[in-house]
Short mmCIF file of C-alpha atoms in Angstrom, two decimals:
data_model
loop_
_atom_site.label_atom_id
_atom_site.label_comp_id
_atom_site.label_asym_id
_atom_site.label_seq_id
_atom_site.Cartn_x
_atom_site.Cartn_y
_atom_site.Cartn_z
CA UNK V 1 -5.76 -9.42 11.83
CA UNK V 2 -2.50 -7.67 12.16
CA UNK V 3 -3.28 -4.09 11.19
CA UNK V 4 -1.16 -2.41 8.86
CA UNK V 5 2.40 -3.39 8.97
CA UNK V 6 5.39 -1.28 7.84
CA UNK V 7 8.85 -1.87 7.89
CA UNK V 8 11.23 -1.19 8.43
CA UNK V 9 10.70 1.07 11.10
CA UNK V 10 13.31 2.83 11.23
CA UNK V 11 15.90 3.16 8.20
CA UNK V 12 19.16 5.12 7.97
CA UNK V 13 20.73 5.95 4.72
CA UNK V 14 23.37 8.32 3.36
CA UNK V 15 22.76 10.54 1.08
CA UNK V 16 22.72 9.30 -2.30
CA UNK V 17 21.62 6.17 -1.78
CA UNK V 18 18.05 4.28 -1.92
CA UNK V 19 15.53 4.03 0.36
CA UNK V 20 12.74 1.55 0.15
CA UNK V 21 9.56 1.12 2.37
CA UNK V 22 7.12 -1.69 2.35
CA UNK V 23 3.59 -2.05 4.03
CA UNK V 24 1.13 -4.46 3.97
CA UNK V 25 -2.31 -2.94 4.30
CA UNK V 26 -4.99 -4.74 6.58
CA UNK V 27 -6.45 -8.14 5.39
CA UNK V 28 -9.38 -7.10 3.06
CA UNK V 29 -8.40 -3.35 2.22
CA UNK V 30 -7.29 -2.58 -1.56
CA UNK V 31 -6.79 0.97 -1.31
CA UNK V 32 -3.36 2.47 0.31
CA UNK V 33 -1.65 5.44 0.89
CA UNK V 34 1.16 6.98 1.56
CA UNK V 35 1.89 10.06 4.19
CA UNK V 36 4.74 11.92 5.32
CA UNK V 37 5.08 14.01 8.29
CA UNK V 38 8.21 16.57 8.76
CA UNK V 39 9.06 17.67 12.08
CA UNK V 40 6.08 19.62 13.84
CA UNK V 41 4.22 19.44 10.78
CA UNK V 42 1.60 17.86 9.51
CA UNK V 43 0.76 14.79 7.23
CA UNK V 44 1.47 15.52 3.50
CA UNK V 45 -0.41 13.51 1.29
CA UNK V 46 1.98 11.56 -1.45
CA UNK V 47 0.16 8.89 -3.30
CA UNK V 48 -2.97 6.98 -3.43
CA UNK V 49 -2.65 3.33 -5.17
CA UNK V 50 -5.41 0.40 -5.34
CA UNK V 51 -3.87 -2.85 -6.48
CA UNK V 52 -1.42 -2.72 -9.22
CA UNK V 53 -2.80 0.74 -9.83
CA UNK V 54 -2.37 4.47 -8.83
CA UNK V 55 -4.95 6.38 -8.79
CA UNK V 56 -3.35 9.69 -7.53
CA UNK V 57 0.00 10.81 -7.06
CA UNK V 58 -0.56 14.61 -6.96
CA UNK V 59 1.42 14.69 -3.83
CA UNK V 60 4.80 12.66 -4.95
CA UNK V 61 7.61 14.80 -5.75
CA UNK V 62 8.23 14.53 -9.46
CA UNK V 63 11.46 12.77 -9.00
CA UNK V 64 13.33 10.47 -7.39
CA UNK V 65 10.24 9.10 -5.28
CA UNK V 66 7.68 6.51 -7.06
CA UNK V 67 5.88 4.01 -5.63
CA UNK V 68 3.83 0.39 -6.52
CA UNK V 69 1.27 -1.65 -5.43
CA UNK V 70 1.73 -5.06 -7.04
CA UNK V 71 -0.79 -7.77 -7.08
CA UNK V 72 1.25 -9.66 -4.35
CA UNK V 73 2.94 -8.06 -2.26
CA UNK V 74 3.31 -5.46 -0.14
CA UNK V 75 3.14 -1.54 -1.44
CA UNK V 76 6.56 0.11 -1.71
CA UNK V 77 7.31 3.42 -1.54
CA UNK V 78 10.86 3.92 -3.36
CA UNK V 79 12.70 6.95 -2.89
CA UNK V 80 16.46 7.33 -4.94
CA UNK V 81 19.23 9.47 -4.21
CA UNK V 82 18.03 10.18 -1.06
CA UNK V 83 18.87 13.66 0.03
CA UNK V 84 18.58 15.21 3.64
CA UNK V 85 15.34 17.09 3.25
CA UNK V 86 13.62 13.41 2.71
CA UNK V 87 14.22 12.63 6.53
CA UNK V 88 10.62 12.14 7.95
CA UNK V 89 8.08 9.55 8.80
CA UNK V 90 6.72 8.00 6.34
CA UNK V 91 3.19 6.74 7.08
CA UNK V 92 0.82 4.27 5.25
CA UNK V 93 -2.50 4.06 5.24
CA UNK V 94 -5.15 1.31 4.05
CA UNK V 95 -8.53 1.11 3.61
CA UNK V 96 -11.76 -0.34 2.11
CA UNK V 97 -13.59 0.29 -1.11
CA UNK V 98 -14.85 4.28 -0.61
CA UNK V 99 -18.41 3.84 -0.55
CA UNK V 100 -20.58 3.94 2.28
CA UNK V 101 -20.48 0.47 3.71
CA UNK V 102 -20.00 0.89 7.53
CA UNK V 103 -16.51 0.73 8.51
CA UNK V 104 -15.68 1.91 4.74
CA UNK V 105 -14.00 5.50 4.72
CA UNK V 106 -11.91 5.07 7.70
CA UNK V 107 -7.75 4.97 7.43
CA UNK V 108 -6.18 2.86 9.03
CA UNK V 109 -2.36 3.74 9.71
CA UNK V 110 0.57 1.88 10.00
CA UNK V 111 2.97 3.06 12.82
CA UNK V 112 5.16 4.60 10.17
CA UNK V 113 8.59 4.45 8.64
CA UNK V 114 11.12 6.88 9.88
CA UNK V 115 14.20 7.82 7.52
CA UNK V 116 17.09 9.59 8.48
CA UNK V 117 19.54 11.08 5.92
CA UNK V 118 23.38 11.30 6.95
CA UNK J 1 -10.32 21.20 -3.65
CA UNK J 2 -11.29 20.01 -0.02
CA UNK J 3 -9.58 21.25 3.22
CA UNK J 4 -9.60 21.28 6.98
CA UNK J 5 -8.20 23.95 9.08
CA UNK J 6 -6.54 23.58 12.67
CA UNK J 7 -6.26 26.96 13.90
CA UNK J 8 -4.23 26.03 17.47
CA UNK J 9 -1.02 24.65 17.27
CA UNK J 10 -1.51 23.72 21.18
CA UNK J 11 -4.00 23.26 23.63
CA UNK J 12 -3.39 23.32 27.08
CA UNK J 13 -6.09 22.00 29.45
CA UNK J 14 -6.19 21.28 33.07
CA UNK J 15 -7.24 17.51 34.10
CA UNK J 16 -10.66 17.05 34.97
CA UNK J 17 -11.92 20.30 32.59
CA UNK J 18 -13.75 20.20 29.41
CA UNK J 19 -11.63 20.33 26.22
CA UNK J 20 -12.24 21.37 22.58
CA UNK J 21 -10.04 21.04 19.88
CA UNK J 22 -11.04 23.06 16.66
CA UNK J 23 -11.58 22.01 12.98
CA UNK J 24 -12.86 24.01 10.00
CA UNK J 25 -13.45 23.08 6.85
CA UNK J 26 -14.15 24.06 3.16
CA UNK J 27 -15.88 21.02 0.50
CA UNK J 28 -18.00 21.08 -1.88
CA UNK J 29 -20.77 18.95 -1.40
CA UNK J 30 -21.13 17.16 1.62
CA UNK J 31 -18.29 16.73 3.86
CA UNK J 32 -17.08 14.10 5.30
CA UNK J 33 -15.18 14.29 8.29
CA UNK J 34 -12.93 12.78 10.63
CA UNK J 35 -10.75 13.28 13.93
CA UNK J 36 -7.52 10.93 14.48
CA UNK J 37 -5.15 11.51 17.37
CA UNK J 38 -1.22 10.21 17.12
CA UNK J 39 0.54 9.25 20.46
CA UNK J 40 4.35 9.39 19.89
CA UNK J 41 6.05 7.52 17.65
CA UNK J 42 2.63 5.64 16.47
CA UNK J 43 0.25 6.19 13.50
CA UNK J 44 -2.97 7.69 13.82
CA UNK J 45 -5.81 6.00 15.29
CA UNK J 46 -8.85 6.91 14.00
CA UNK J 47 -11.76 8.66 16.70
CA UNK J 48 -14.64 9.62 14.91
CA UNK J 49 -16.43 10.52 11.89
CA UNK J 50 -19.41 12.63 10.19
CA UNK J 51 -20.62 11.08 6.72
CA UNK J 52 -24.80 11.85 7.48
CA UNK J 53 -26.77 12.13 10.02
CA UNK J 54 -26.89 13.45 13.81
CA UNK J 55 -24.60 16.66 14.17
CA UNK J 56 -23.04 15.14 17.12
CA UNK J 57 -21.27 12.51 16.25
CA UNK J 58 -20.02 9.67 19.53
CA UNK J 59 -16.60 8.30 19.53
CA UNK J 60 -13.99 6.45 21.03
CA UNK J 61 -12.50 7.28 24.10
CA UNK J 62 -15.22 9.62 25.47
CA UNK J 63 -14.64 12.04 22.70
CA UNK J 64 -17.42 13.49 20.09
CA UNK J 65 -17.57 16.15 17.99
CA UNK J 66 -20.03 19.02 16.75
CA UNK J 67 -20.61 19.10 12.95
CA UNK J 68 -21.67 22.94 12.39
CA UNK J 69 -23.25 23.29 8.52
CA UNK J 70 -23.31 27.32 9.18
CA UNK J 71 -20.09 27.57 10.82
CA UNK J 72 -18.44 24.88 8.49
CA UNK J 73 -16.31 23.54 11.95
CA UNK J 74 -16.13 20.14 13.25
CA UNK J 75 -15.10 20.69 16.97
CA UNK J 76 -13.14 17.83 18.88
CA UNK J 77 -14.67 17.54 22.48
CA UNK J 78 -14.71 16.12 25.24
CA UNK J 79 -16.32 16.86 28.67
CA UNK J 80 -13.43 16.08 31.18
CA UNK J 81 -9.74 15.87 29.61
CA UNK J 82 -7.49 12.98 31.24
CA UNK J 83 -3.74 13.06 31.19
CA UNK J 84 -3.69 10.43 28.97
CA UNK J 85 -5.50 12.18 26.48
CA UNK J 86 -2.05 14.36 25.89
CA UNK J 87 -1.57 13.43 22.17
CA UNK J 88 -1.35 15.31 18.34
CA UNK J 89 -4.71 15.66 16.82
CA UNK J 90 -5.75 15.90 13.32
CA UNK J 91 -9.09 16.73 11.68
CA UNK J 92 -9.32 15.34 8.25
CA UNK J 93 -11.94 15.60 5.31
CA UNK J 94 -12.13 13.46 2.38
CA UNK J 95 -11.79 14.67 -1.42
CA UNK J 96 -13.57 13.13 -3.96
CA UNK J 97 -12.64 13.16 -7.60
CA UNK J 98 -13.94 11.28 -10.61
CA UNK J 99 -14.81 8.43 -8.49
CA UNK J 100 -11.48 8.31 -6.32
CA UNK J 101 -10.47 9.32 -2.49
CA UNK J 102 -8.30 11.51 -1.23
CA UNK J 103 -7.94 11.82 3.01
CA UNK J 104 -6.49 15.54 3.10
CA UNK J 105 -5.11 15.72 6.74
CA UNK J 106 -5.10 19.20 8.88
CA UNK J 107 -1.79 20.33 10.57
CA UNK J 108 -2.76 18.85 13.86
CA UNK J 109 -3.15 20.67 17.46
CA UNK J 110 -1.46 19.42 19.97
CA UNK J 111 -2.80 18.80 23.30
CA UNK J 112 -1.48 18.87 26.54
CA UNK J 113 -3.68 17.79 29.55
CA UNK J 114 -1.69 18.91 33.12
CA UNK J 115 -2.34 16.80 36.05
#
């Protein structure tokens, strides 16, 4: 079992363009989400997506940043016209069903995405 | 809505000495709790949790943590701190909402164990 995988680790755009991130969440999970974390600060919730589904996005900026979870595939977070304020780490999370089966309720995080903004 | 305070921004601890790292919180309902540390330039790896039970709650790594119903806190500790323990903590609590989860993170302490 490979964990949660992101990629690409570490992405550099200029401003203006697109970024996208991918992650695959551990074999078995169906519920991911997606994290950033400025600079000495920390994680901001963004979005919270079950398969081809999301179920929260109270934390996404309103635009330019949207994000899937397709029924194959890995989850992408999608983020246009990148400006400098949206260099961070990006972190994804997966996890089982939220009931109270042992092992259920725990995130487990990818080792992030970090963007950088020229 | 659910949230989890980290009062210290740092904590500096000498090697060999106990160490707590603090956590309140404010739910409705039951809480459910968690601790995750972050070594640099990784994701968070998960330490413990409280869902029910025993107020101490055993994790990896040595560490454990007091759930207080009266103080609402959810200490980090551990009885002798190792150098390799220097990491970013975060407490976390998770929101529920018409059936959904939400894992609302704290803004993490930072510790710093000196040999």
């Amino acid at each position: 079992n490979a964990g949660v995988m992101q990629n690409p680790r570490h992405l550099v755009r200029r401003r203006g363009q697109e970024a996208r991130l991918r992650c695959s969440p551990m074999k078995g999970h169906s519920h991911v989400y997606w994290y950033r974390q400025l600079p000495e600060e920390g994680l901001k919730f963004m979005v919270y997506l079950q398969k081809e589904n999301i179920i929260d996005e109270s934390g996404m900026p309103k635009e330019r940043f949207s994000a899937e979870f397709p029924k194959e595939g890995p989850s992408i977070l999608r983020i246009q016209q990148v400006v400098r304020g949206d260099s961070a780490a990006y972190f994804c999370a997966s996890s089982l069903t939220g009931t109270s089966i042992s092992g259920a309720n725990v995130l487990t995080f990818g080792a992030g995405s970090r963007l950088t903004v020229l | 809505a659910q949230s989890v305070a980290q009062p210290e921004d740092q904590v500096n601890v000498a090697e060999g000495n106990p160490l707590t790292v603090k956590c309140t919180y404010s739910v409705s309902g039951n809480p459910y709790l968690f601790w995750y540390v972050q070594y640099p330039n990784r994701g968070l790896q998960f330490l413990l949790k409280y869902i029910t039970g025993d107020n101490l709650v055993k994790g990896s790594y040595g560490f454990e943590a007091e759930f207080n119903k009266s103080q609402t806190s959810f200490h980090l500790k551990k009885p002798s701190a190792l150098v390799s323990d220097s990491a970013l903590y975060f407490c976390a609590v998770r929101e529920t909402r018409g059936g959904t989860y939400k894992y609302i993170f704290g803004t993490g302490t930072r510790l710093k164990v000196l040999a």
